[in-house]
Short mmCIF file of C-alpha atoms in Angstrom, two decimals:
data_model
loop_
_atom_site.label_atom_id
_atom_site.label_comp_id
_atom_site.label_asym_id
_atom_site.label_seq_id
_atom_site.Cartn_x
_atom_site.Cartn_y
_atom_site.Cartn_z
CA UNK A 18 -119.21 40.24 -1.45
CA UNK A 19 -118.88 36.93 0.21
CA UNK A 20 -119.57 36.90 4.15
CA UNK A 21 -116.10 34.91 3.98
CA UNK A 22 -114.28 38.04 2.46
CA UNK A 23 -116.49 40.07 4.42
CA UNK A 24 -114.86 38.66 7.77
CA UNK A 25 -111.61 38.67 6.26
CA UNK A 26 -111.97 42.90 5.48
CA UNK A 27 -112.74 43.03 9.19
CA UNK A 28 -110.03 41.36 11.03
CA UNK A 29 -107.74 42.87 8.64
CA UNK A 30 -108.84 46.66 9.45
CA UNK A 31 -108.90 45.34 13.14
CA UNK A 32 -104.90 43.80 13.02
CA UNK A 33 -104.25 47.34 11.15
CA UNK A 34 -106.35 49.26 13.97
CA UNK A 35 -104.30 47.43 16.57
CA UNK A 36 -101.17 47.91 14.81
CA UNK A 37 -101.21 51.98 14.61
CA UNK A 38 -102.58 52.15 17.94
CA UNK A 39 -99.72 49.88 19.27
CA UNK A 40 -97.30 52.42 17.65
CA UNK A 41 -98.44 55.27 19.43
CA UNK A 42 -98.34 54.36 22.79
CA UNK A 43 -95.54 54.41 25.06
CA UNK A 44 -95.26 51.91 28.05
CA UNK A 45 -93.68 53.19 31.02
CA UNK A 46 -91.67 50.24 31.67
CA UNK A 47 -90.28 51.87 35.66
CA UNK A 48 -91.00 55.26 37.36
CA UNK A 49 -88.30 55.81 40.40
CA UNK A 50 -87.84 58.86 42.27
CA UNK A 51 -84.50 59.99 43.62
CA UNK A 52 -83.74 63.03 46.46
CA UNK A 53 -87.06 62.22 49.09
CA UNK A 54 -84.96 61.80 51.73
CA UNK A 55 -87.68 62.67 54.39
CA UNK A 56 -90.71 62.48 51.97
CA UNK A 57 -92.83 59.39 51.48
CA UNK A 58 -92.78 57.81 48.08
CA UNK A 59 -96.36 57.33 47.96
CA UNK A 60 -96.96 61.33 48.38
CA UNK A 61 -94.90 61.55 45.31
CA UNK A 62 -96.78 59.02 43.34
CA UNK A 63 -100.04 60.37 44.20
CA UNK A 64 -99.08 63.60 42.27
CA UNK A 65 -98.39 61.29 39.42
CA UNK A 66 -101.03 61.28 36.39
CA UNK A 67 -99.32 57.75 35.18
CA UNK A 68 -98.15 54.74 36.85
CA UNK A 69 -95.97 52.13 36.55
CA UNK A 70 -96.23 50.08 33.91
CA UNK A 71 -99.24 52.15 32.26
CA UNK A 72 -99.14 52.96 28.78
CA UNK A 73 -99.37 56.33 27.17
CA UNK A 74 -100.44 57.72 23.64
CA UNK A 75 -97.11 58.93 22.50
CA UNK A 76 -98.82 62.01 21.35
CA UNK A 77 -99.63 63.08 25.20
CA UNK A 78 -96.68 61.80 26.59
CA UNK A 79 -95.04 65.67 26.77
CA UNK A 80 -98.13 66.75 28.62
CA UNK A 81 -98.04 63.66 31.33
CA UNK A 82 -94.51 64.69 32.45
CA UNK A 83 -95.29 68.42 32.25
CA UNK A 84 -98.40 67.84 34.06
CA UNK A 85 -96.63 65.65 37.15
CA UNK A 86 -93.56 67.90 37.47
CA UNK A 87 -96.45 70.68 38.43
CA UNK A 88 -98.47 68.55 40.66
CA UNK A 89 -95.34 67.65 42.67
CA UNK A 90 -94.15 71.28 42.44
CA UNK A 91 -97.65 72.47 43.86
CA UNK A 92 -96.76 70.09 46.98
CA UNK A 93 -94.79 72.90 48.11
CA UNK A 94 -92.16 71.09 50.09
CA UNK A 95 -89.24 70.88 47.68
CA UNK A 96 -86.84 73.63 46.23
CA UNK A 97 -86.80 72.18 42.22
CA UNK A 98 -88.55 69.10 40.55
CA UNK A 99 -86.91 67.60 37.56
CA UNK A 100 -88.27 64.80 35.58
CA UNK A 101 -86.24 62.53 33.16
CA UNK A 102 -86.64 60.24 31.04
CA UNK A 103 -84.41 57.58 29.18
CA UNK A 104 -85.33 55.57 26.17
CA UNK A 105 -83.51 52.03 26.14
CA UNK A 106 -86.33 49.64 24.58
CA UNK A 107 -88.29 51.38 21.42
CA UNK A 108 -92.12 51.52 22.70
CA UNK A 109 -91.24 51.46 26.26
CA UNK A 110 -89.83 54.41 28.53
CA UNK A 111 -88.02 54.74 31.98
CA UNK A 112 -89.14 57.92 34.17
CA UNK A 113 -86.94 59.45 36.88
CA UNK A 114 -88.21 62.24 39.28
CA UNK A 115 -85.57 64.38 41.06
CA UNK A 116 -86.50 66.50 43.66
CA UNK A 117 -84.61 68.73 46.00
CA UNK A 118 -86.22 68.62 49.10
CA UNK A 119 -86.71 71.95 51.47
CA UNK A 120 -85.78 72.54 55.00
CA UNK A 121 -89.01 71.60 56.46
CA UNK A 122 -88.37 73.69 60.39
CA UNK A 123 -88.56 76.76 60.42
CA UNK A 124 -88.25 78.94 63.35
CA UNK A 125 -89.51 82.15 61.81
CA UNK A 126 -88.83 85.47 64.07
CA UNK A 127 -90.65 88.45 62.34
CA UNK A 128 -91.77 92.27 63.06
CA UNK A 129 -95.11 93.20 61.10
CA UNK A 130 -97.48 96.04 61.04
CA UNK A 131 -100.37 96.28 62.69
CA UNK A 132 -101.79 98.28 59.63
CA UNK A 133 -103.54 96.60 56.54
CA UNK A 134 -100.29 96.80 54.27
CA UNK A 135 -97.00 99.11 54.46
CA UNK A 136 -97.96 102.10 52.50
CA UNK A 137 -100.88 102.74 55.56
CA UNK A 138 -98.43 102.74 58.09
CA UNK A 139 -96.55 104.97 56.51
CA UNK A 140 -98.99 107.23 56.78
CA UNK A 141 -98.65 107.55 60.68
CA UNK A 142 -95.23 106.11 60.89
CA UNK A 143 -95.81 104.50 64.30
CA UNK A 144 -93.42 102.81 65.81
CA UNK A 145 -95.54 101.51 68.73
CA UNK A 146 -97.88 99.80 66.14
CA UNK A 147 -95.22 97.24 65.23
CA UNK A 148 -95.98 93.43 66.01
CA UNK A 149 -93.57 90.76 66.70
CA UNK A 150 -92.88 87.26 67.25
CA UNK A 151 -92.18 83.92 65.67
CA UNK A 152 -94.20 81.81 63.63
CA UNK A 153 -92.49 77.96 64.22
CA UNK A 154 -93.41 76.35 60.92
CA UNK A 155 -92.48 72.00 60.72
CA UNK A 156 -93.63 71.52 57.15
CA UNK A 157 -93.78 67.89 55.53
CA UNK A 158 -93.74 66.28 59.32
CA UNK A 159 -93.33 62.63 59.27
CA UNK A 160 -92.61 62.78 55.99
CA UNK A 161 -96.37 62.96 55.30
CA UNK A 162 -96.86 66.66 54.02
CA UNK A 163 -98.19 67.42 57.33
CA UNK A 164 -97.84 70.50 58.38
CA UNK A 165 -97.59 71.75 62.36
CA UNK A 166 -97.72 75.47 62.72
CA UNK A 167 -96.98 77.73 66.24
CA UNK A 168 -97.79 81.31 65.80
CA UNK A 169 -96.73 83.31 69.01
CA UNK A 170 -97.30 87.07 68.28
CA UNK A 171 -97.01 90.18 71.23
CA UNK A 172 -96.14 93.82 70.69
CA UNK A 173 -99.18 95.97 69.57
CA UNK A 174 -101.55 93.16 69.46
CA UNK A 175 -100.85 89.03 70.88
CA UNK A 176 -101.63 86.45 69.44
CA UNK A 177 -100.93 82.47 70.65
CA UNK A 178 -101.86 80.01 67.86
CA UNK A 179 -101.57 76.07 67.07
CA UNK A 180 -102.77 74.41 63.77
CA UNK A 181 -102.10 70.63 62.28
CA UNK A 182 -103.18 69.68 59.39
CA UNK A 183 -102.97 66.32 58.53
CA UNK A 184 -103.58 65.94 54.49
CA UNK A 185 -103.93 61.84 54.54
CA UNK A 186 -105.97 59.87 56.81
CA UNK A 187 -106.49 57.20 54.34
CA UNK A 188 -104.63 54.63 52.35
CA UNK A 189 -105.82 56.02 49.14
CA UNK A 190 -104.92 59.37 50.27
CA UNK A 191 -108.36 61.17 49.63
CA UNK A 192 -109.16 61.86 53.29
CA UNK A 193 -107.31 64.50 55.59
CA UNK A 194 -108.55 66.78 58.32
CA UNK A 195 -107.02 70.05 59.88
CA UNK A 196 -107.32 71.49 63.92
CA UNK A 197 -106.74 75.19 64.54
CA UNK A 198 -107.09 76.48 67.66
CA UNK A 199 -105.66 80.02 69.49
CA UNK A 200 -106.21 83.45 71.07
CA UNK A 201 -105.88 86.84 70.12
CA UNK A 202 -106.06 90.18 72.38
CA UNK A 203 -105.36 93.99 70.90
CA UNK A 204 -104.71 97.33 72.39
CA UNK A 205 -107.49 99.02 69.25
CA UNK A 206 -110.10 97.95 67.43
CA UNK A 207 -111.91 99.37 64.16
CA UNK A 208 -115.33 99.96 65.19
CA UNK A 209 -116.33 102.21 62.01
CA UNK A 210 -115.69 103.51 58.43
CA UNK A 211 -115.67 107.45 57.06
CA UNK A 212 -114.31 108.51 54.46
CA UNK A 213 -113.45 104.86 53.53
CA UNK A 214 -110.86 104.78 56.17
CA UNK A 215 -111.10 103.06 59.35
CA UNK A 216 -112.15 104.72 62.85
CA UNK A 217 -110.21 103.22 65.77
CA UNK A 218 -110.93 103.26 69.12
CA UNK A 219 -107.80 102.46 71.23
CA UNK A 220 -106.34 102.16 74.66
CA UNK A 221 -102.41 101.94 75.77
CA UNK A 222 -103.40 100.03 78.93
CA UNK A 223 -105.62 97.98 78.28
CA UNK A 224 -106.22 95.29 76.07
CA UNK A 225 -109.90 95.73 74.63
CA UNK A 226 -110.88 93.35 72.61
CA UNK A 227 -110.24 89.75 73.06
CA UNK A 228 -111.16 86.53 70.74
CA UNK A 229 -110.76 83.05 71.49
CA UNK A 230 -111.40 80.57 68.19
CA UNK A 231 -111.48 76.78 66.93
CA UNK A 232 -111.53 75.04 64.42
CA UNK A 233 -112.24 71.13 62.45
CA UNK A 234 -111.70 71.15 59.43
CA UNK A 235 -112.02 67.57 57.37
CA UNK A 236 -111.04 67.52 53.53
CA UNK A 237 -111.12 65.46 50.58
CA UNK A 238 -109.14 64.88 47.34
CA UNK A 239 -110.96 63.02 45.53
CA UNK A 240 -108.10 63.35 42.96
CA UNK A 241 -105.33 65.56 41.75
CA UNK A 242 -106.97 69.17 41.70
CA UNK A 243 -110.11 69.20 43.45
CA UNK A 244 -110.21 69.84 47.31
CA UNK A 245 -113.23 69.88 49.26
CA UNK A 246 -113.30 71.53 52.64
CA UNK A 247 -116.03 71.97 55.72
CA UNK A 248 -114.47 73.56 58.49
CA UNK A 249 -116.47 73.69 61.75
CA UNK A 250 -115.76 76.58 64.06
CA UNK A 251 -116.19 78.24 67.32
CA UNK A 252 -115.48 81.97 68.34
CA UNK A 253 -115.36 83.71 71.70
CA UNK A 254 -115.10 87.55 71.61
CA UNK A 255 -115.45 89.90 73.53
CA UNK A 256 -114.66 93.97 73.42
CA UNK A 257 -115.13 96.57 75.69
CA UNK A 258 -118.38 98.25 77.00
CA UNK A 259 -117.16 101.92 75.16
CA UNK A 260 -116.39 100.14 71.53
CA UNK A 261 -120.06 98.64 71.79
CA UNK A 262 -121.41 102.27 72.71
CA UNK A 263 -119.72 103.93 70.04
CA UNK A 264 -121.15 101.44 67.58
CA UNK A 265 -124.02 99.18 68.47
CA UNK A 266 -124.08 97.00 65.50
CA UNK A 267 -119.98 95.81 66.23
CA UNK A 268 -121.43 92.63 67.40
CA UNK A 269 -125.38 93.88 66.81
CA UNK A 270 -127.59 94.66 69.48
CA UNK A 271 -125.68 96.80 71.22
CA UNK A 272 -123.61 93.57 72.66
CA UNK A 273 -120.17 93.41 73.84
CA UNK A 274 -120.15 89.65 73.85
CA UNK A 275 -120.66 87.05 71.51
CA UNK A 276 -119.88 83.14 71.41
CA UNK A 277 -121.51 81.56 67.71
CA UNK A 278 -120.73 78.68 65.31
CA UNK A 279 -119.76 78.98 62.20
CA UNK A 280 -119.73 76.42 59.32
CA UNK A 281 -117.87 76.68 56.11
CA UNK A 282 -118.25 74.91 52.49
CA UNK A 283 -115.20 75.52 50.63
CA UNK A 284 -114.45 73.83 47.03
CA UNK A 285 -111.04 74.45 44.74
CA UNK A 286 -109.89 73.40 41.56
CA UNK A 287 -106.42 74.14 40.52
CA UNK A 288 -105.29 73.33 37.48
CA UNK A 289 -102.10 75.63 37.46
CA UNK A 290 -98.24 75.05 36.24
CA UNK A 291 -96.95 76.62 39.56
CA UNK A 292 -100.12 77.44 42.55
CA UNK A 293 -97.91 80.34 44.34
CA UNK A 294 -97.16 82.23 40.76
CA UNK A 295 -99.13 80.92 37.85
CA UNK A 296 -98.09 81.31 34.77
CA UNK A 297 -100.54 78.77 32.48
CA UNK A 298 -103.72 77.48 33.63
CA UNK A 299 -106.50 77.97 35.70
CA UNK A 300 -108.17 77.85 38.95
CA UNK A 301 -111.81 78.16 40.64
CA UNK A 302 -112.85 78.14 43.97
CA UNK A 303 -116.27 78.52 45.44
CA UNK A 304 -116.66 79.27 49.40
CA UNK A 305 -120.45 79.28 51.31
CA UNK A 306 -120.10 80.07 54.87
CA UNK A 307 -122.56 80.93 57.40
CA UNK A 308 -121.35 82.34 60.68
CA UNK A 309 -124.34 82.31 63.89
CA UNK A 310 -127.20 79.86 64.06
CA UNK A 311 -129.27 81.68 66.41
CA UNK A 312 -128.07 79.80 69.56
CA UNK A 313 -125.78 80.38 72.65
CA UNK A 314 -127.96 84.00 72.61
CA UNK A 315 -125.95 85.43 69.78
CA UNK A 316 -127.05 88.26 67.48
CA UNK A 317 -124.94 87.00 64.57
CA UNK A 318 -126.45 85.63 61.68
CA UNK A 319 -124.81 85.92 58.63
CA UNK A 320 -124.05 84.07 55.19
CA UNK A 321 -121.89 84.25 52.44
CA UNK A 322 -120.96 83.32 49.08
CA UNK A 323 -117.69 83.89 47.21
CA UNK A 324 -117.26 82.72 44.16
CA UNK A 325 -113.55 83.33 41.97
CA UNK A 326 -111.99 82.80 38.45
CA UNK A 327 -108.44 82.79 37.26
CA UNK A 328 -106.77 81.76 34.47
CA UNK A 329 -103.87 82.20 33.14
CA UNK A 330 -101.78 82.07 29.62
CA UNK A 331 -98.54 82.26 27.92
CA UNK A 332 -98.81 84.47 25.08
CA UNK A 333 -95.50 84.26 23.53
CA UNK A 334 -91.55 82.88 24.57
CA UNK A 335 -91.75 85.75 27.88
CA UNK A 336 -95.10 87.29 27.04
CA UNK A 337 -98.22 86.32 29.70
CA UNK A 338 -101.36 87.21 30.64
CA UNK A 339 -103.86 86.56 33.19
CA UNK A 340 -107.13 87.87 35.16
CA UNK A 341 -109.20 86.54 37.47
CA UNK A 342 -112.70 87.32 38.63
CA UNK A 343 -114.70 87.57 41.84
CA UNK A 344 -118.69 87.86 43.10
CA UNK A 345 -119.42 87.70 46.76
CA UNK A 346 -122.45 88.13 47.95
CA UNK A 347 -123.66 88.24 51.47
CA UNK A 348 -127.98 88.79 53.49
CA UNK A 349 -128.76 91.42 53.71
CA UNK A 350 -130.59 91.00 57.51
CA UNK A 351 -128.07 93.33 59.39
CA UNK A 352 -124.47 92.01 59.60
CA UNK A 353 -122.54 92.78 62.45
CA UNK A 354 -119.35 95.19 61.56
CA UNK A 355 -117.02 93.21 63.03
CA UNK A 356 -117.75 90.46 60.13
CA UNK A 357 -118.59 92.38 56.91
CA UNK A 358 -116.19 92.73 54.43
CA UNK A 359 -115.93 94.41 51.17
CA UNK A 360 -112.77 95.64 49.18
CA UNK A 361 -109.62 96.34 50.93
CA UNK A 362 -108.51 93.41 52.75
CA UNK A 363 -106.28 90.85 52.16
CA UNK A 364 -105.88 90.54 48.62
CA UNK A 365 -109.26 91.68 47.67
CA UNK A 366 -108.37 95.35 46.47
CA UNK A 367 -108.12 97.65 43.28
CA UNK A 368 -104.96 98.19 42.52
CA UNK A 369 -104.50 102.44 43.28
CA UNK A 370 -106.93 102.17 46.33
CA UNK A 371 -104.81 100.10 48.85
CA UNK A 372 -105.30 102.90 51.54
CA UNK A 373 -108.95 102.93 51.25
CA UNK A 374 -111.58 100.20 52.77
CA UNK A 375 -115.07 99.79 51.01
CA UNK A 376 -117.17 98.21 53.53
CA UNK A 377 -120.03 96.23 51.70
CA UNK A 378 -122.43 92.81 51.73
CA UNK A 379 -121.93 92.76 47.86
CA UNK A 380 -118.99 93.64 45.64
CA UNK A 381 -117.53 92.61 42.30
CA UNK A 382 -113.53 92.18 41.41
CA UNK A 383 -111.83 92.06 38.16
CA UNK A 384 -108.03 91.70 37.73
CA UNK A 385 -105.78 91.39 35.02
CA UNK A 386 -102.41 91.28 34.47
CA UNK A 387 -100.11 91.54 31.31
CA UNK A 388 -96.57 90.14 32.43
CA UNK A 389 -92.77 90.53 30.60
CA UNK A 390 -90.34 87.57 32.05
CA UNK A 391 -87.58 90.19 32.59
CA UNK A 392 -85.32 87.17 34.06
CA UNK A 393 -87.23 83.82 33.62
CA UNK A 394 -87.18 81.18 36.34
CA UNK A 395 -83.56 80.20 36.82
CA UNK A 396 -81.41 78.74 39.48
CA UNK A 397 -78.86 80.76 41.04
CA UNK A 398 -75.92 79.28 43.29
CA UNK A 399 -74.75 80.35 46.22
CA UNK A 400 -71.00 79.10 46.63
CA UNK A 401 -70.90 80.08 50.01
CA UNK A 402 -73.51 78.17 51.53
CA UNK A 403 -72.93 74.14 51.72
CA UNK A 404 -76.32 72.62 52.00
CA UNK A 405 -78.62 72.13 48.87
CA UNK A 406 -81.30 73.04 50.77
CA UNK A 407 -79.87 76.64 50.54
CA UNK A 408 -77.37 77.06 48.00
CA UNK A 409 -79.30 76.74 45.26
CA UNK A 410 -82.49 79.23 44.45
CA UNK A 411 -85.21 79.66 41.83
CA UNK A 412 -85.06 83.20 41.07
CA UNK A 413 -87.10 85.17 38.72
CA UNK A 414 -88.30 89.04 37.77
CA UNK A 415 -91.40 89.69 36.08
CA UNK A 416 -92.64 93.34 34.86
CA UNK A 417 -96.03 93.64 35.03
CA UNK A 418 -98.51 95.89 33.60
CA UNK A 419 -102.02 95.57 35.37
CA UNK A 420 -105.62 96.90 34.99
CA UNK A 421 -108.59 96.25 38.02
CA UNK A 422 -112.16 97.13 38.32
CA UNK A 423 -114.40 97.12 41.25
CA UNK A 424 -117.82 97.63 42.69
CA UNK A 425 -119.36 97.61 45.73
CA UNK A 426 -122.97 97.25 46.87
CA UNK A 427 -123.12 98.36 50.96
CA UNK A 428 -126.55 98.93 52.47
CA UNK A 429 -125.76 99.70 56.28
CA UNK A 430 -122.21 101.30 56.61
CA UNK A 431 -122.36 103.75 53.42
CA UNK A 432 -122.85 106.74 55.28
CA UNK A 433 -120.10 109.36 54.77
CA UNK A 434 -118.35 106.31 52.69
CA UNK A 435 -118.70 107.53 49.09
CA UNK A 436 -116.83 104.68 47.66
CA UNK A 437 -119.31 102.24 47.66
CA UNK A 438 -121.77 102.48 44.78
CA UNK A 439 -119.17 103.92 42.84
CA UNK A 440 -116.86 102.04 39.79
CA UNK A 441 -113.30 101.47 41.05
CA UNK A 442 -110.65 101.47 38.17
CA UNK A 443 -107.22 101.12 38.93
CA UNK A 444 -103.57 100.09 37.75
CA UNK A 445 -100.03 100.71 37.17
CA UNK A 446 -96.88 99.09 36.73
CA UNK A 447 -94.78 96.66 38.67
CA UNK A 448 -91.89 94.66 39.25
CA UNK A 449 -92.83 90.82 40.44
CA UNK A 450 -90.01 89.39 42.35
CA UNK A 451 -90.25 85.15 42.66
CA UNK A 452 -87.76 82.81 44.67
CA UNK A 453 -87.86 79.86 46.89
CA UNK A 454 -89.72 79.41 49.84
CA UNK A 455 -92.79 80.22 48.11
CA UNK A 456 -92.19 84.28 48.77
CA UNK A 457 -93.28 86.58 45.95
CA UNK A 458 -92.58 90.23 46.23
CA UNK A 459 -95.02 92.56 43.96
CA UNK A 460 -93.64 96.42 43.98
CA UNK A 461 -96.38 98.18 41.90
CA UNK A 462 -96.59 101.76 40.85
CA UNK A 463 -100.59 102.20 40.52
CA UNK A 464 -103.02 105.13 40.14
CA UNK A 465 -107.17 105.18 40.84
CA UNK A 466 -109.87 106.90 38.45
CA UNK A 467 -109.31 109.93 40.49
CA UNK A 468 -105.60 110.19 39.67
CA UNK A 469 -104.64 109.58 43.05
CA UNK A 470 -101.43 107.10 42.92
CA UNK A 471 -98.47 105.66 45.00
CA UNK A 472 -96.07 103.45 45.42
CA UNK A 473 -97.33 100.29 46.89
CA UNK A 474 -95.54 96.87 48.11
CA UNK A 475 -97.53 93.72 48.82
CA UNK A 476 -97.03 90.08 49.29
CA UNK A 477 -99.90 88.56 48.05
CA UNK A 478 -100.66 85.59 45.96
CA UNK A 479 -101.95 85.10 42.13
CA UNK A 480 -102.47 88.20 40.07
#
């Protein structure tokens, strides 16, 4: 064949190339948002994964708008997102994002337990160890997704708190940083584990323990779901002489006093349809932390490593499933028992043993979940309230069927504490309850490996 037909073949198959390619994109011709009264446009559009006037392969188009309406979701400051779109030039598409902003001040007055969870306290049912307070919450302040936070807390134990955290410092919106700062003072303190339950000392009238703390914290977003984190920290605490005497290694060394720095690497990716209650998707986080450097005549020195898993699918129409994984380990060089943790706090537990602790420097999690959408996410209206802020709810019930495993590795504390070293298996059945303001209410029916079981209530987050 002729070079002259040769050249011809080409720019035809190139004009052809062009051709199909130009027929499956999409150009976004405008993108306008409507409802951010108090919110910034440009915290909107950096939740965006398209801009104005970008084009898009036709083919992911679904997935863009999908994708944005999460990311501006996962901003947490508005009660429903709702992206439209409107087709008035073939090839080229208009995008509309409604939101329905919150009520961004809240003056929060609440009355907690001073146990771990509700189901301990009942146990003992003390009325004297009751907290209360306010937490003052001013969420999206200056229309920047700031966030100022007062926590004022007296009853069983005080507590006087302050934390801003300011997510853009920059013009491209990559840069934040976050201050913390308070003190805390308590009327007990848990200064040892048998029988996997804690042993607390305690005093009417006196406070004996008291912690002052600090914190810097600078971040970066390098772009729409990783988040870096260092926070820089400094701790004051002190308890009294007789908690040190009944156990020397509270603080180590027999000390009732320590002052240390502590420095904390903490990385997230979230890559989930809805951060509070994930349905589809997945997220990883990795946290290194190192509290003492030897300095200011402290005896703590200790590090850390947590590293966690979730992810999370939709099975069929209301079917779901998810689990999530998690390794810390911790040295092994003594830690002080005011600062190790194994299973049993927060939302690190096996579902049957919320009224144990297992103390540890090691332990292993596994969680899953299998979930029915008994009433998917829906908005109910309130025709007696006027504002949208408040008339209008997401509501939702999920049934959820649920399976954990657990192990724990403890090699100072496992004296008379037969739960470490052991496998943990655990699960029931519960009822998920999901609605605005970010609150999720789990009731769970669960049982351990040694048939012991309960009715349990919690509040926590992911599976």
């Amino acid at each position: 064949m002729s070079p002259f037909f040769l050249r011809l073949a080409f720019f035809l198959l190139l004009i052809s190339t062009l051709s199909v390619q130009a027929q499956d994109e999409v150009l976004v011709s405008s993108l306008t948002f409507e409802g951010n009264k108090v919110t910034r446009e440009r915290i909107l559009l950096r939740e965006m994964t398209f801009r104005e006037g970008q084009s898009l392969r036709a083919d992911k188009l679904e997935y863009h708008l999908n994708r944005s309406k999460a990311n501006v979701w996962n901003l947490q400051l508005f009660n429903f997102v709702e992206v439209d779109t409107c087709h008035y030039v073939p090839g080229e598409i208009e995008v509309v994002v409604r939101v329905t902003e919150r009520w961004y001040v809240w003056p929060i007055p609440f009355v907690e337990f001073a146990d771990r969870n509700l189901r301990e306290w009942w146990e003992t049912k003390r009325w004297d160890r009751l907290d209360y307070g306010t937490l003052v919450t001013w969420s999206n302040f200056r229309g920047r997704r700031e966030e100022l936070t007062l926590h004022l807390r007296f009853g069983f134990n005080n507590q006087y708190e302050l934390r801003y955290a300011i997510p853009y410092l920059d013009k491209a919106q990559k840069w934040g940083i976050e201050f913390q700062g308070g003190y805390r003072q308590g009327h007990e303190v848990a200064y040892a584990t048998e029988g996997n339950k804690r042993v607390f000392y305690k005093n009417p009238n006196r406070y004996i323990r008291k912690e002052a703390f600090g914190t810097i914290t600078p971040t970066w977003r390098p772009n729409l779901y990783n988040v870096h984190k260092l926070e820089v920290g400094f701790t004051h605490f002190w308890i009294l002489d007789s908690v040190a005497k009944l156990q020397p290694e509270y603080f180590g060394a027999g000390e009732n006093l320590v002052k240390y720095f502590s420095l904390e690497y903490e990385v997230e990716r979230d890559v989930t349809d809805y951060s509070d209650y994930p349905l589809k998707g997945y997220r990883l986080e990795m946290r290194l932390r190192k509290d003492g450097f030897r300095i200011l005549d402290s005896p703590i020195d200790i590090w850390s490593l947590e590293l966690e898993f979730a992810k999370y699918w939709q099975l069929h129409k209301r079917w779901y499933f998810a689990h999530g994984q998690k390794i810390k380990v911790s040295s092994t060089n003594g830690q002080a028992y005011s600062l190790q943790r194994g299973l049993g706090y927060e939302r690190d537990f096996v579902r049957g043993y919320e009224l144990y602790v297992i103390d540890g420097q090691h332990y292993g999690l596994l969680k899953t979940g299998l979930k029915f959408a008994l009433l998917p996410m829906r908005k109910v209206k309130l025709k007696f309230l006027k504002s949208e802020k408040f008339n209008t709810l997401p509501l939702a019930f999920y049934i959820n069927l649920n399976f954990d495993m657990g192990y724990v590795i403890d090699n100072q504390f496992n004296q008379g504490n037969p739960l470490a070293g052991q496998l943990l298996l655990g699960g029931g059945l519960g009822l998920d309850i999901v609605t605005f303001y970010d609150i999720s209410w789990r009731a769970e029916y669960s049982m351990n490996k040694a048939l012991e079981h309960g009715f349990f209530v919690h509040f926590t987050k992911h599976i």
